[in-house]
Coordinates of N, CA and C and ligand atoms in Angstrom, one line a residue:
M136 N -53.0 16.1 -21.5 CA -53.1 16.4 -20.0 C -52.4 17.7 -19.7
K137 N -53.1 18.4 -18.8 CA -52.5 19.7 -18.4 C -51.3 19.5 -17.6
H138 N -50.3 20.4 -17.7 CA -49.0 20.1 -17.0 C -49.2 20.3 -15.5
L139 N -48.2 19.8 -14.8 CA -48.3 19.9 -13.3 C -47.2 20.9 -12.8
I140 N -47.6 21.6 -11.7 CA -46.6 22.6 -11.1 C -46.2 22.1 -9.8
A141 N -44.9 22.1 -9.5 CA -44.4 21.6 -8.2 C -43.5 22.6 -7.6
P142 N -44.0 23.5 -6.7 CA -43.2 24.5 -6.0 C -42.1 23.7 -5.2
S143 N -40.9 24.2 -5.1 CA -39.9 23.5 -4.4 C -39.7 24.1 -3.0
L144 N -39.8 23.2 -2.0 CA -39.7 23.5 -0.6 C -38.4 24.2 -0.3
L145 N -37.4 23.9 -1.0 CA -36.0 24.4 -0.7 C -36.0 25.9 -0.7
A146 N -36.9 26.6 -1.4 CA -36.9 28.0 -1.5 C -37.8 28.7 -0.5
A147 N -38.5 27.8 0.3 CA -39.5 28.3 1.2 C -38.8 29.0 2.4
N148 N -39.6 29.7 3.2 CA -39.1 30.3 4.5 C -39.3 29.3 5.6
F149 N -38.2 28.7 6.1 CA -38.3 27.7 7.1 C -38.7 28.2 8.5
L150 N -38.6 29.5 8.7 CA -39.1 30.1 9.9 C -40.6 30.2 10.0
T151 N -41.2 30.2 8.8 CA -42.7 30.3 8.7 C -43.2 29.3 7.8
L152 N -42.6 28.1 7.9 CA -42.9 27.0 6.9 C -44.4 26.7 6.8
E153 N -45.1 26.7 8.0 CA -46.5 26.3 8.0 C -47.3 27.2 7.1
E154 N -46.9 28.5 7.2 CA -47.6 29.5 6.3 C -47.4 29.2 4.8
D155 N -46.1 28.9 4.5 CA -45.8 28.6 3.1 C -46.6 27.3 2.6
L156 N -46.7 26.4 3.5 CA -47.4 25.1 3.2 C -48.8 25.4 3.0
I157 N -49.4 26.2 3.8 CA -50.8 26.5 3.7 C -51.1 27.3 2.4
M158 N -50.1 28.1 2.0 CA -50.2 28.8 0.7 C -50.3 27.8 -0.4
V159 N -49.4 26.8 -0.3 CA -49.3 25.8 -1.4 C -50.6 25.0 -1.4
N160 N -51.1 24.6 -0.2 CA -52.4 23.9 -0.1 C -53.5 24.7 -0.8
N161 N -53.5 26.0 -0.7 CA -54.6 26.8 -1.2 C -54.3 27.3 -2.6
S162 N -53.3 26.8 -3.2 CA -52.9 27.3 -4.5 C -53.2 26.2 -5.6
K163 N -52.9 26.5 -6.8 CA -53.1 25.6 -7.9 C -52.0 24.6 -8.1
A164 N -51.1 24.6 -7.1 CA -49.9 23.7 -7.2 C -50.5 22.2 -7.3
D165 N -49.8 21.4 -8.0 CA -50.2 20.0 -8.1 C -49.4 19.1 -7.1
W166 N -48.1 19.4 -6.9 CA -47.3 18.6 -6.0 C -46.4 19.6 -5.2
L167 N -45.9 19.1 -4.1 CA -44.8 19.9 -3.5 C -43.5 19.2 -3.7
H168 N -42.5 19.9 -4.3 CA -41.2 19.2 -4.6 C -40.3 19.4 -3.4
V169 N -39.7 18.2 -3.0 CA -39.0 18.2 -1.7 C -37.6 17.7 -2.0
D170 N -36.6 18.6 -1.9 CA -35.2 18.3 -2.3 C -34.4 17.8 -1.1
V171 N -34.0 16.5 -1.1 CA -33.1 16.0 -0.1 C -31.7 15.9 -0.5
M172 N -30.8 16.5 0.2 CA -29.4 16.6 -0.2 C -28.5 16.1 1.0
D173 N -27.5 15.3 0.6 CA -26.7 14.7 1.7 C -25.3 15.2 1.9
G174 N -24.9 16.2 1.2 CA -23.5 16.7 1.3 C -22.5 15.8 0.8
N175 N -22.9 14.8 0.1 CA -22.0 13.8 -0.5 C -22.2 13.6 -2.0
F176 N -23.4 13.3 -2.4 CA -23.8 13.3 -3.8 C -23.8 14.7 -4.4
V177 N -24.2 15.6 -3.6 CA -24.2 17.0 -4.0 C -23.5 17.8 -2.9
P178 N -22.9 19.0 -3.2 CA -22.2 19.8 -2.2 C -23.1 20.7 -1.3
N179 N -24.2 20.1 -0.8 CA -25.1 20.9 0.0 C -25.9 19.9 0.9
I180 N -26.3 20.3 2.0 CA -27.2 19.5 2.9 C -28.5 20.2 3.1
S181 N -29.6 19.5 3.0 CA -30.9 20.1 3.2 C -31.6 19.6 4.4
F182 N -32.5 18.6 4.2 CA -33.3 18.1 5.3 C -33.6 16.7 5.1
G183 N -34.1 16.0 6.2 CA -34.4 14.6 6.1 C -35.8 14.2 6.6
F184 N -35.8 13.0 7.2 CA -37.1 12.4 7.5 C -38.0 13.2 8.4
S185 N -37.4 13.8 9.5 CA -38.3 14.4 10.5 C -39.0 15.6 9.9
I186 N -38.3 16.4 9.1 CA -38.9 17.6 8.5 C -40.0 17.1 7.5
I187 N -39.7 16.1 6.7 CA -40.6 15.6 5.7 C -41.9 15.1 6.4
K188 N -41.8 14.4 7.5 CA -42.9 13.9 8.3 C -43.8 15.1 8.7
Q189 N -43.2 16.2 9.2 CA -43.9 17.3 9.7 C -44.6 18.0 8.5
V190 N -43.8 18.1 7.4 CA -44.4 18.8 6.2 C -45.6 18.0 5.8
K191 N -45.5 16.7 5.8 CA -46.6 15.8 5.4 C -47.9 16.0 6.2
S192 N -47.7 16.3 7.5 CA -48.8 16.5 8.4 C -49.6 17.8 8.1
V193 N -49.0 18.7 7.3 CA -49.7 19.9 7.0 C -50.1 20.0 5.5
C194 N -49.2 19.5 4.7 CA -49.4 19.6 3.2 C -50.4 18.7 2.7
T195 N -51.3 19.2 1.9 CA -52.4 18.3 1.3 C -52.0 17.9 -0.1
K196 N -50.9 18.4 -0.6 CA -50.5 18.0 -2.0 C -49.5 16.8 -1.9
P197 N -49.5 16.0 -3.0 CA -48.6 14.9 -3.0 C -47.1 15.4 -2.8
L198 N -46.3 14.7 -2.1 CA -44.9 15.1 -1.9 C -44.0 14.4 -3.0
D199 N -43.3 15.2 -3.7 CA -42.5 14.8 -4.9 C -41.1 14.9 -4.3
V200 N -40.6 13.7 -3.8 CA -39.3 13.8 -3.1 C -38.1 13.4 -4.1
H201 N -37.2 14.4 -4.2 CA -36.1 14.3 -5.1 C -34.8 14.0 -4.3
L202 N -34.4 12.8 -4.4 CA -33.2 12.4 -3.5 C -31.9 12.6 -4.2
M203 N -31.2 13.7 -3.8 CA -29.9 14.0 -4.3 C -28.9 13.4 -3.2
I204 N -28.9 12.1 -3.1 CA -28.1 11.4 -2.1 C -27.5 10.2 -2.7
A205 N -26.3 9.8 -2.1 CA -25.6 8.6 -2.5 C -26.3 7.4 -1.8
N206 N -26.3 6.3 -2.4 CA -26.9 5.0 -1.9 C -28.4 5.2 -1.5
P207 N -29.2 5.8 -2.4 CA -30.6 6.1 -2.0 C -31.3 4.8 -1.6
E208 N -30.9 3.6 -2.2 CA -31.6 2.4 -1.9 C -31.7 2.0 -0.4
K209 N -30.8 2.6 0.3 CA -30.8 2.3 1.8 C -31.9 3.0 2.5
Y210 N -32.5 4.0 1.9 CA -33.5 4.9 2.6 C -34.9 4.9 2.0
I211 N -35.1 4.2 0.9 CA -36.4 4.3 0.2 C -37.6 4.1 1.1
E212 N -37.6 3.0 1.8 CA -38.7 2.7 2.7 C -39.0 3.8 3.7
Q213 N -37.9 4.3 4.3 CA -38.0 5.4 5.3 C -38.6 6.7 4.7
F214 N -38.2 7.0 3.4 CA -38.8 8.2 2.8 C -40.3 7.9 2.5
R215 N -40.6 6.7 2.1 CA -42.0 6.4 1.9 C -42.8 6.6 3.2
E216 N -42.3 6.0 4.3 CA -43.0 6.1 5.6 C -43.1 7.6 6.0
A217 N -42.1 8.4 5.7 CA -42.1 9.8 6.1 C -43.2 10.6 5.3
G218 N -43.7 10.0 4.2 CA -44.8 10.6 3.4 C -44.6 10.9 2.0
A219 N -43.5 10.4 1.4 CA -43.2 10.6 0.0 C -44.2 9.9 -0.9
D220 N -44.8 10.6 -1.9 CA -45.7 10.0 -2.8 C -45.0 9.6 -4.1
V221 N -44.0 10.5 -4.5 CA -43.2 10.2 -5.7 C -41.7 10.2 -5.1
I222 N -41.0 9.2 -5.5 CA -39.6 9.1 -5.0 C -38.7 9.0 -6.3
T223 N -37.8 10.0 -6.4 CA -36.9 10.1 -7.5 C -35.5 10.0 -7.1
V224 N -34.8 9.0 -7.7 CA -33.4 8.8 -7.4 C -32.5 9.3 -8.6
H225 N -31.3 9.6 -8.3 CA -30.4 10.0 -9.5 C -29.8 8.8 -10.1
Y226 N -29.8 8.8 -11.5 CA -29.2 7.8 -12.3 C -27.7 7.6 -11.8
E227 N -27.1 8.8 -11.6 CA -25.6 8.8 -11.3 C -25.3 8.2 -9.9
A228 N -26.4 8.0 -9.1 CA -26.1 7.5 -7.7 C -26.5 6.0 -7.6
C229 N -27.0 5.4 -8.8 CA -27.6 4.0 -8.7 C -26.9 3.0 -9.6
P230 N -26.0 2.2 -9.1 CA -25.4 1.2 -10.0 C -26.4 0.1 -10.4
H231 N -27.4 -0.1 -9.6 CA -28.4 -1.1 -9.9 C -29.8 -0.4 -10.1
L232 N -29.8 0.5 -11.1 CA -31.0 1.3 -11.2 C -32.3 0.6 -11.4
H233 N -32.3 -0.5 -12.2 CA -33.5 -1.2 -12.4 C -34.1 -1.8 -11.1
R234 N -33.2 -2.3 -10.3 CA -33.6 -2.8 -9.0 C -34.1 -1.7 -8.1
T235 N -33.5 -0.6 -8.1 CA -33.9 0.5 -7.2 C -35.3 1.0 -7.6
I236 N -35.5 1.0 -8.9 CA -36.9 1.5 -9.4 C -37.9 0.5 -8.9
Q237 N -37.6 -0.8 -9.0 CA -38.6 -1.8 -8.5 C -38.8 -1.6 -7.0
Q238 N -37.7 -1.3 -6.3 CA -37.8 -1.1 -4.8 C -38.8 0.0 -4.5
I239 N -38.6 1.1 -5.2 CA -39.5 2.3 -5.0 C -41.0 1.9 -5.2
K240 N -41.2 1.2 -6.4 CA -42.6 0.8 -6.7 C -43.2 -0.1 -5.7
S241 N -42.3 -1.0 -5.1 CA -42.8 -2.0 -4.1 C -43.3 -1.3 -2.9
T242 N -42.9 0.0 -2.6 CA -43.4 0.7 -1.5 C -44.8 1.3 -1.8
G243 N -45.2 1.3 -3.0 CA -46.4 2.0 -3.4 C -46.2 3.4 -3.9
A244 N -45.0 3.9 -3.8 CA -44.7 5.3 -4.3 C -44.6 5.2 -5.9
K245 N -44.7 6.4 -6.5 CA -44.4 6.5 -7.9 C -42.9 6.6 -8.0
A246 N -42.3 6.0 -9.1 CA -40.8 5.9 -9.2 C -40.3 6.9 -10.3
G247 N -39.3 7.7 -9.9 CA -38.7 8.6 -10.8 C -37.2 8.4 -10.9
V248 N -36.6 8.8 -12.0 CA -35.1 8.9 -12.1 C -34.7 10.2 -12.6
A249 N -33.7 10.8 -11.9 CA -33.2 12.1 -12.3 C -31.9 12.0 -13.1
L250 N -31.7 12.9 -14.0 CA -30.4 13.0 -14.7 C -29.7 14.3 -14.5
N251 N -28.5 14.3 -14.2 CA -27.7 15.5 -14.1 C -27.6 16.2 -15.5
P252 N -27.2 17.5 -15.6 CA -27.2 18.1 -16.9 C -26.2 17.4 -17.9
H253 N -25.2 16.8 -17.5 CA -24.2 16.2 -18.4 C -24.6 14.8 -18.8
T254 N -25.7 14.2 -18.2 CA -26.0 12.8 -18.5 C -27.0 12.8 -19.7
P255 N -26.7 12.0 -20.7 CA -27.6 11.9 -21.9 C -28.9 11.2 -21.6
V256 N -30.0 11.6 -22.2 CA -31.2 10.9 -21.9 C -31.3 9.4 -22.4
T257 N -30.4 9.1 -23.3 CA -30.4 7.7 -23.8 C -30.1 6.7 -22.7
V258 N -29.5 7.1 -21.6 CA -29.2 6.1 -20.5 C -30.5 5.6 -19.9
L259 N -31.6 6.2 -20.3 CA -32.9 5.8 -19.7 C -33.7 4.8 -20.6
E260 N -33.1 4.6 -21.8 CA -33.7 3.8 -22.8 C -34.3 2.4 -22.2
D261 N -33.5 1.8 -21.4 CA -33.9 0.4 -21.0 C -34.7 0.4 -19.7
V262 N -35.0 1.5 -19.2 CA -35.8 1.6 -18.0 C -37.0 2.4 -18.1
L263 N -37.1 3.1 -19.3 CA -38.2 4.1 -19.4 C -39.6 3.6 -19.2
E264 N -39.8 2.4 -19.7 CA -41.2 1.8 -19.5 C -41.5 1.5 -18.1
E265 N -40.5 1.4 -17.2 CA -40.7 1.1 -15.8 C -41.0 2.4 -15.0
L266 N -40.7 3.5 -15.7 CA -40.7 4.8 -14.9 C -42.0 5.5 -14.9
D267 N -42.4 6.1 -13.8 CA -43.6 7.0 -13.7 C -43.1 8.4 -14.2
L268 N -41.8 8.7 -13.9 CA -41.3 10.0 -14.0 C -39.8 10.0 -14.4
A269 N -39.4 10.9 -15.3 CA -38.0 11.2 -15.6 C -37.8 12.6 -15.3
L270 N -36.8 12.9 -14.5 CA -36.5 14.3 -14.1 C -35.2 14.7 -14.8
L271 N -35.3 15.8 -15.5 CA -34.1 16.4 -16.1 C -33.7 17.6 -15.3
M272 N -32.5 17.5 -14.8 CA -31.9 18.6 -14.1 C -31.5 19.7 -15.1
S273 N -32.0 20.9 -14.9 CA -31.7 22.0 -15.8 C -30.7 23.0 -15.1
V274 N -30.2 22.6 -14.0 CA -29.1 23.2 -13.3 C -28.3 22.1 -12.7
N275 N -27.1 22.4 -12.2 CA -26.4 21.4 -11.4 C -27.0 21.2 -10.1
P276 N -27.4 20.0 -9.7 CA -28.1 19.8 -8.4 C -27.3 20.3 -7.2
G277 N -28.0 20.8 -6.2 CA -27.4 21.2 -5.0 C -27.9 22.6 -4.5
F278 N -28.3 23.4 -5.4 CA -28.7 24.8 -4.9 C -29.9 25.3 -5.7
G279 N -30.7 26.1 -5.1 CA -31.8 26.8 -5.8 C -31.2 28.1 -6.4
G280 N -32.0 28.7 -7.2 CA -31.6 30.1 -7.7 C -30.6 30.1 -8.8
Q281 N -30.3 29.0 -9.4 CA -29.3 29.0 -10.5 C -29.9 29.2 -11.9
K282 N -28.9 29.5 -12.8 CA -29.4 29.8 -14.2 C -29.7 28.5 -14.9
F283 N -30.8 28.6 -15.6 CA -31.3 27.5 -16.5 C -30.2 27.1 -17.6
I284 N -29.9 25.9 -17.7 CA -29.0 25.4 -18.7 C -29.8 25.1 -20.0
Y285 N -29.5 25.9 -21.0 CA -30.4 25.8 -22.2 C -30.4 24.5 -22.9
R286 N -29.3 23.8 -22.9 CA -29.2 22.5 -23.5 C -30.3 21.5 -23.1
T287 N -30.9 21.8 -22.0 CA -32.0 20.9 -21.5 C -33.1 20.8 -22.5
I288 N -33.4 21.9 -23.3 CA -34.5 21.9 -24.2 C -34.4 20.7 -25.2
P289 N -33.3 20.6 -26.0 CA -33.2 19.4 -26.9 C -33.2 18.1 -26.1
K290 N -32.8 18.0 -24.9 CA -32.9 16.8 -24.1 C -34.4 16.4 -23.9
I291 N -35.2 17.4 -23.6 CA -36.6 17.2 -23.4 C -37.2 16.6 -24.7
R292 N -36.9 17.2 -25.8 CA -37.4 16.7 -27.1 C -37.0 15.3 -27.4
Q293 N -35.7 15.0 -27.1 CA -35.2 13.7 -27.4 C -35.9 12.6 -26.5
L294 N -36.1 13.0 -25.2 CA -36.8 12.1 -24.2 C -38.2 11.9 -24.7
H295 N -38.8 13.0 -25.1 CA -40.2 12.9 -25.5 C -40.3 11.9 -26.7
D296 N -39.4 12.0 -27.7 CA -39.4 11.1 -28.8 C -39.2 9.7 -28.4
M297 N -38.3 9.4 -27.4 CA -38.1 8.1 -26.9 C -39.4 7.5 -26.3
R298 N -40.1 8.4 -25.6 CA -41.4 8.1 -25.0 C -42.4 7.7 -26.1
V299 N -42.4 8.4 -27.1 CA -43.4 8.1 -28.2 C -43.0 6.7 -28.8
V300 N -41.7 6.5 -29.1 CA -41.3 5.3 -29.7 C -41.7 4.1 -28.8
Q301 N -41.5 4.2 -27.5 CA -41.7 3.1 -26.6 C -43.2 3.1 -26.1
N302 N -43.9 4.1 -26.6 CA -45.4 4.1 -26.2 C -45.6 4.0 -24.7
T303 N -44.8 4.9 -24.0 CA -44.9 4.9 -22.5 C -45.5 6.3 -22.1
S304 N -46.0 6.4 -20.9 CA -46.6 7.7 -20.5 C -45.8 8.3 -19.4
T305 N -44.5 7.9 -19.3 CA -43.6 8.5 -18.3 C -43.7 10.1 -18.3
L306 N -43.8 10.7 -17.2 CA -43.9 12.1 -17.1 C -42.5 12.7 -17.2
I307 N -42.3 13.8 -17.9 CA -41.0 14.5 -18.0 C -41.1 15.7 -17.0
E308 N -40.2 15.7 -16.0 CA -40.2 16.8 -15.1 C -38.9 17.6 -15.2
I309 N -39.0 19.0 -15.2 CA -37.8 19.8 -15.3 C -37.6 20.6 -14.0
D310 N -36.3 20.6 -13.6 CA -36.0 21.1 -12.3 C -34.7 22.0 -12.3
G311 N -34.9 23.2 -12.1 CA -33.8 24.2 -12.0 C -33.9 25.3 -12.9
G312 N -34.0 26.5 -12.3 CA -34.1 27.8 -13.2 C -35.3 27.9 -14.0
V313 N -36.4 27.3 -13.5 CA -37.7 27.3 -14.3 C -38.5 28.5 -13.8
G314 N -39.1 29.2 -14.7 CA -40.0 30.4 -14.4 C -40.8 30.8 -15.6
L315 N -41.5 31.9 -15.5 CA -42.3 32.4 -16.6 C -41.5 32.6 -17.9
Q316 N -40.2 32.9 -17.7 CA -39.4 33.2 -18.9 C -39.2 32.0 -19.8
N317 N -39.3 30.7 -19.2 CA -39.0 29.6 -20.1 C -40.1 28.5 -20.0
A318 N -41.1 28.6 -19.2 CA -42.1 27.6 -19.0 C -42.7 27.1 -20.2
Q319 N -43.1 28.1 -21.1 CA -43.8 27.7 -22.3 C -43.0 26.9 -23.2
E320 N -41.7 27.3 -23.3 CA -40.8 26.6 -24.2 C -40.6 25.2 -23.7
L321 N -40.5 25.0 -22.4 CA -40.3 23.7 -21.8 C -41.5 22.8 -22.1
L322 N -42.7 23.4 -22.0 CA -43.9 22.6 -22.3 C -44.0 22.2 -23.7
K323 N -43.7 23.2 -24.6 CA -43.7 22.9 -26.0 C -42.8 21.7 -26.4
A324 N -41.6 21.7 -25.7 CA -40.6 20.6 -26.0 C -41.1 19.3 -25.5
G325 N -42.1 19.2 -24.6 CA -42.6 18.0 -24.1 C -42.6 17.8 -22.6
A326 N -42.3 18.8 -21.8 CA -42.3 18.7 -20.4 C -43.7 18.6 -19.9
N327 N -43.9 17.8 -18.8 CA -45.2 17.7 -18.1 C -45.2 18.2 -16.7
V328 N -44.1 18.3 -16.0 CA -44.1 18.7 -14.6 C -43.0 19.8 -14.5
L329 N -43.3 21.0 -14.0 CA -42.4 22.1 -13.9 C -42.1 22.3 -12.4
V330 N -40.9 22.2 -11.9 CA -40.5 22.5 -10.6 C -40.1 24.0 -10.5
A331 N -40.6 24.7 -9.5 CA -40.2 26.1 -9.5 C -40.0 26.5 -8.0
G332 N -38.7 26.8 -7.7 CA -38.3 27.2 -6.3 C -38.4 28.7 -6.2
S333 N -37.3 29.3 -6.6 CA -37.2 30.8 -6.5 C -38.3 31.5 -7.2
A334 N -38.6 31.0 -8.4 CA -39.7 31.7 -9.2 C -41.0 31.9 -8.3
V335 N -41.3 30.9 -7.5 CA -42.5 30.9 -6.7 C -42.2 31.7 -5.4
F336 N -41.3 31.1 -4.6 CA -41.1 31.6 -3.2 C -40.4 32.9 -3.0
K337 N -39.7 33.3 -4.1 CA -39.0 34.7 -4.0 C -39.9 35.7 -4.6
N338 N -41.0 35.3 -5.1 CA -42.0 36.3 -5.7 C -42.8 36.9 -4.6
E339 N -43.2 38.1 -4.8 CA -44.0 38.8 -3.8 C -45.4 38.2 -3.6
N340 N -45.9 37.5 -4.6 CA -47.1 36.9 -4.5 C -47.0 35.4 -5.0
P341 N -46.5 34.5 -4.2 CA -46.2 33.1 -4.6 C -47.5 32.4 -5.2
N342 N -48.6 32.6 -4.5 CA -49.8 32.0 -5.0 C -50.2 32.4 -6.4
K343 N -50.1 33.7 -6.7 CA -50.4 34.2 -8.0 C -49.4 33.6 -9.1
M344 N -48.1 33.5 -8.6 CA -47.1 33.0 -9.6 C -47.4 31.5 -9.9
I345 N -47.9 30.7 -8.9 CA -48.2 29.3 -9.2 C -49.4 29.3 -10.2
T346 N -50.4 30.2 -10.0 CA -51.5 30.2 -11.0 C -51.0 30.6 -12.4
K347 N -50.1 31.6 -12.4 CA -49.6 31.9 -13.8 C -48.8 30.8 -14.4
L348 N -48.0 30.1 -13.6 CA -47.3 28.9 -14.2 C -48.3 27.8 -14.6
K349 N -49.3 27.7 -13.8 CA -50.3 26.6 -14.1 C -51.1 27.0 -15.4
E350 N -51.3 28.2 -15.6 CA -52.2 28.6 -16.7 C -51.5 28.8 -18.0
I351 N -50.2 28.7 -18.0 CA -49.5 28.8 -19.3 C -50.0 27.7 -20.2
G352 N -50.3 28.1 -21.4 CA -50.7 27.2 -22.4 C -49.7 27.2 -23.5
K353 N -49.8 26.3 -24.4 CA -48.8 26.2 -25.5 C -48.8 27.5 -26.3
D354 N -49.9 28.2 -26.2 CA -50.1 29.4 -27.1 C -50.0 30.7 -26.3
T355 N -49.7 30.6 -25.0 CA -49.7 31.8 -24.2 C -48.5 32.7 -24.7
I356 N -48.8 34.0 -24.7 CA -47.8 34.9 -25.1 C -47.5 35.9 -23.9
F357 N -46.3 35.9 -23.4 CA -46.0 36.8 -22.3 C -45.2 38.0 -22.8
A358 N -45.7 39.2 -22.5 CA -45.0 40.4 -22.9 C -43.7 40.5 -22.2
Ligands
DX5_257 C1 -31.7 22.0 -7.1 C2 -33.0 21.4 -6.7 C3 -34.2 22.2 -7.2 C4 -34.3 23.6 -6.7 C5 -34.8 24.5 -7.8 O1 -30.7 21.1 -6.7 O2 -33.2 20.1 -7.2 O3 -35.4 21.5 -7.0 O4 -35.1 23.7 -5.6 O5 -34.7 25.8 -7.5 P1 -34.9 27.0 -8.5 O6 -36.3 26.8 -9.1 O7 -34.7 28.2 -7.7 O8 -33.8 26.8 -9.6
ZN258 ZN1 -35.2 19.1 -7.1

């Protein structure tokens, strides 16, 4: 399967959001990544239901909602109603992770679990077959524009091996510091979904950058 590209809304221009969304609609992007931050689980606050609802009314791509919030189980249904197609919660925020995954699925959304950079992928062993998506944070969650943490690469390989052993088709998504400089290596390691915030929206031609990220193949060579 060809990999998916998910530009991250966090890096868009909120004063001209509709233009950025139309650019995404007209691009080769597969999903729009939507980062929700509560100032509690992470040291930053982003946006909530009303913005997501408005984004949904313009965006034709599935919304990949990444909840960087404490007690996400309290809000799953509301995020689904606001327009989330994929809902990802953090392992570190969910004492009853298995139950929360079932809760997400019961809304009809695809279920994802995210891991912080310090969290080993082995914690997903007993829920992997329940998951549509496993998101590996390759920066500390909370901010765009940070440096990619290299240790993520062996984590991708390890998670990919777990997936093979369990014969599951869980997608591996990488979030933070992703761009042309590392995309190919991430895909080679086993990644399926690449989130790109700054790499897309801070580029002078975001649409072209999405195409470049989408067209990377395992054999692409970038000078
Ligand atoms: C960070 C967010 C990321 C962020 C990525 O907490 O989860 O999705 O938008 O931004 P870049 O691609 O700039 O690292
Ligand atoms: Zn994210």
